[in-house]
Every structure is written in structure tokens, then in C-alpha cells.
Amino acid sequence: MIADEEGFLQPNIFLDKCVECGLCRKTCPILSPLKAPDHSHQKLYALHSKDKLIRRRSTSGGFFSVISKEIIDGGGKAVGVVLNDDLKITHLYIDDADEIYRFSGSKYVQSDLQNCFRQVEQCLQSGHKCVFSGTPCQVAGLLSFLKHPYLDLYTVEVVCHGVPSPLFWEQYIKHKENEYKSKVVAVNFRDKKYGYGSGVMKLVFSNGKVYHQGHEADYFLHAFSKSMIDRRSCYNCHFKGMEKHYADFTIYDGWHICKWNKKMNDDKGTTLVYAHNEKAQCLLNKISNNFIIQEVSVNDKYAKIDAVMLYRSSIMSPQRNNIYQILNNNGFDGVVDKYLSITWKIRFKSLLKQLLYHMRVLSLFNRFKKFL
């Protein structure tokens, strides 16, 4: 994989080494689609971890942390997305339960898979269980690479809005470091400082300063939420629709938990989990005591609203292509000046959120907004 001019990792063929065997085309899940999955036994659940620390670290309910611990405690391995010390987003293969916390929290950037597909294959061939988490296209890529199913492999796909460029992320971090005159040492893309329903970007700097801003005022989250910076293929994603989801589990935010279980509606995060097959259901049954859990009808209209990105692609912003041109030619400041400047209205909304939070009425205000 080689980064293109926008910073996205793209497949690359070394033509001087190519023998035209066609294996790359056979392995690509778009050019050679996988067999349609059997979802006749699928069930849907709303859940969150009983472990307060896991839940606090997680963007929603902490499902992947719990399932990873189950697999690793049984002698298996787990593969998920982490933020490295250099703030790059990569997939990591671990066999130590003390490292599971690194999987916690969403990372809204295209991850570098490195050689984890090969590591998963070696793990399975050695007779160990393995759990892998990624976007739907990454799960499909792994299954195509493996060529045949493994009973010891559990796949967890995260419903995906699209992936921004590692280059845009890198330039955003540099911009913030210049602004605060300090290095960023920790990141949370959706911190729950103002509650689950009001997630904000959190940056911790080496000088002790901490930055919190929501999607209305943070440059990165604003561009991401408006579909300004995704990979081009994400706007015509081949893995939308239930028949294109090949994982054992599909997970996404349970924003409407109040419709299914009011006692679970505590503004700390809930995950909706599809268990698509009997293998997934058996594992979920085994670990269910770790969760507060509520079964939800697969036909529930609110569950389908929360899963909107399971069925459709993001709509590309008209500014998308210009943003990357400006980023390359004029840097991140040029993008901010042209497309991401903060208006007085946005600043007011951001300050109002902070004020309501400090008055301890933000959660009440958010609930009231739903009735307006």
C-alpha cells in the first residue's frame, strides 16, 4: 500500500515483479465479491459493558473490549485499531489483555493494516482463536485474503461513515501543536466530557493544556461530519446493504436506547450489536454477563435510523476535491481560511454547550431538544 497525493493508502502493483497470475484480482473483495452471507439467524442487541472503566474509555458501550478479553483470556489473539505514540492510526495484533485498552475509542482516520492479515492467518493456522475488528471493507478484505472460513475467527465490523486521510489528520495535529505551542500526547476523537450525545475532540498537550471542541467548532470533526475529507471510494461504498456485510458482528451507536430500555439511557454510551450467525450468537451468550443487554427487533425503526450508514454511502461535499488541492498547495491554514473558518454563531453554540455543562443542565437540554 502506498499513499497517494491526498495521503490515502492505495493498493500498488510493482509491475517489474508482476507475473500476471491474477491473484490480486481474485483476492480483491470488490473485483471478486464474496458469497452472500446467511443472516437468517441474526439477532440485534443494545448493550453496554458493566465495567465502568471500559465504558468510560469506549466511544459507545465497550463491546469490542469485552470480546477481545474473552478471546485473549482463552489463549487467542485480538486485532483492532490503535493510535500509536506518533499519533498514527494502525491495526495492531495483541495477545496481552493489558493492551486491550488501546482499542478503545473511535479513530476517524484510514488505518494502516500493515501485515495484520498475515498475522491473523498464522494465528488461525496455529490453532488459536482470533478476533478482528475493522470497517466492513477491511473485514471483507481479510476474509478474501484467507480464502476459506475459519471457525476460530470472529470478525467485528464497525458501521462506517467513511475514512478521512492520514495526511489531513497529520496536518490538523501540526496545526493544533502550533496553536498551543506544545506536542499532542493523547487524543480522543469522541470524548464524553459533555455526555455520550455530545461527543467532542479531546487533545492533551505536553504542557498540560487540554483542548475540547465538538464537531461544530473543531476543524477535523467538522470536516469529517460534513463529508468533506473522506476517501473517494467511500462516497460509492461497495459494502452498503445488509447483504454486503460479511462479519460475524456488526456494531454501531445506539442513539435511541431510550426507546428500548429507559434504565440504560444514562448518556454514557450504548452499542447496537448484530449477531449475524449462530457462531456469533454462541460467543455473545458466553460473554453476556459482562453487559447490561436488551434484545431489539431487527425491524425496529429506530434501530434502522441509527444504522443509516449501514445502508448508504456518505454524500460527497462539493468542497471535497478543492480541500485536498488547497491542503497540498497552501497547507492546513489555507483549508481553514477557505472552508473551515469559525463563525460567531458556531462560537456561540460551542460556548453555550460549555456553559450548560458547567451549570450541570446540558444533559437535560439535550433531552429537551429532541422534542423541539
Short mmCIF file of N, CA and C in Angstrom, two decimals, residues 41-45 248-249 275-286 295:
data_model
loop_
_atom_site.label_atom_id
_atom_site.label_comp_id
_atom_site.label_asym_id
_atom_site.label_seq_id
_atom_site.Cartn_x
_atom_site.Cartn_y
_atom_site.Cartn_z
N HIS A 41 -30.30 -16.19 10.84
CA HIS A 41 -30.35 -16.36 12.29
C HIS A 41 -29.94 -15.10 13.04
N GLN A 42 -29.82 -13.97 12.34
CA GLN A 42 -29.28 -12.79 13.00
C GLN A 42 -30.24 -12.23 14.06
N LYS A 43 -29.63 -11.68 15.12
CA LYS A 43 -30.38 -11.01 16.17
C LYS A 43 -29.68 -9.69 16.48
N LEU A 44 -30.44 -8.76 17.05
CA LEU A 44 -29.93 -7.43 17.34
C LEU A 44 -30.06 -7.14 18.84
N TYR A 45 -29.01 -6.54 19.40
CA TYR A 45 -29.00 -6.25 20.83
C TYR A 45 -28.49 -4.83 21.07
N ASP A 248 -19.12 -11.45 11.46
CA ASP A 248 -19.96 -12.17 12.43
C ASP A 248 -20.80 -11.18 13.24
N PHE A 249 -20.18 -10.05 13.57
CA PHE A 249 -20.86 -9.00 14.34
C PHE A 249 -20.79 -7.67 13.58
N ALA A 275 -25.67 -9.84 15.92
CA ALA A 275 -25.03 -11.14 15.89
C ALA A 275 -25.61 -11.85 14.67
N HIS A 276 -24.82 -11.98 13.61
CA HIS A 276 -25.36 -12.37 12.31
C HIS A 276 -25.54 -13.88 12.13
N ASN A 277 -24.90 -14.66 12.97
CA ASN A 277 -24.95 -16.11 12.76
C ASN A 277 -24.87 -16.84 14.09
N GLU A 278 -24.99 -18.16 14.04
CA GLU A 278 -25.01 -18.95 15.26
C GLU A 278 -23.68 -18.90 16.00
N LYS A 279 -22.57 -18.84 15.26
CA LYS A 279 -21.26 -18.72 15.91
C LYS A 279 -21.17 -17.45 16.73
N ALA A 280 -21.63 -16.35 16.14
CA ALA A 280 -21.62 -15.07 16.85
C ALA A 280 -22.55 -15.11 18.06
N GLN A 281 -23.72 -15.71 17.89
CA GLN A 281 -24.69 -15.78 18.98
C GLN A 281 -24.14 -16.60 20.15
N CYS A 282 -23.45 -17.68 19.86
CA CYS A 282 -22.88 -18.53 20.92
C CYS A 282 -21.84 -17.76 21.73
N LEU A 283 -20.99 -16.99 21.02
CA LEU A 283 -19.97 -16.21 21.73
C LEU A 283 -20.62 -15.11 22.56
N LEU A 284 -21.62 -14.45 21.99
CA LEU A 284 -22.30 -13.39 22.73
C LEU A 284 -22.99 -13.95 23.98
N ASN A 285 -23.61 -15.10 23.86
CA ASN A 285 -24.23 -15.74 25.02
C ASN A 285 -23.20 -16.01 26.11
N LYS A 286 -22.01 -16.40 25.70
CA LYS A 286 -20.94 -16.75 26.65
C LYS A 286 -20.47 -15.54 27.44
N GLU A 295 -32.44 -7.16 24.04
CA GLU A 295 -32.68 -7.54 22.65
C GLU A 295 -33.62 -6.53 21.99
#
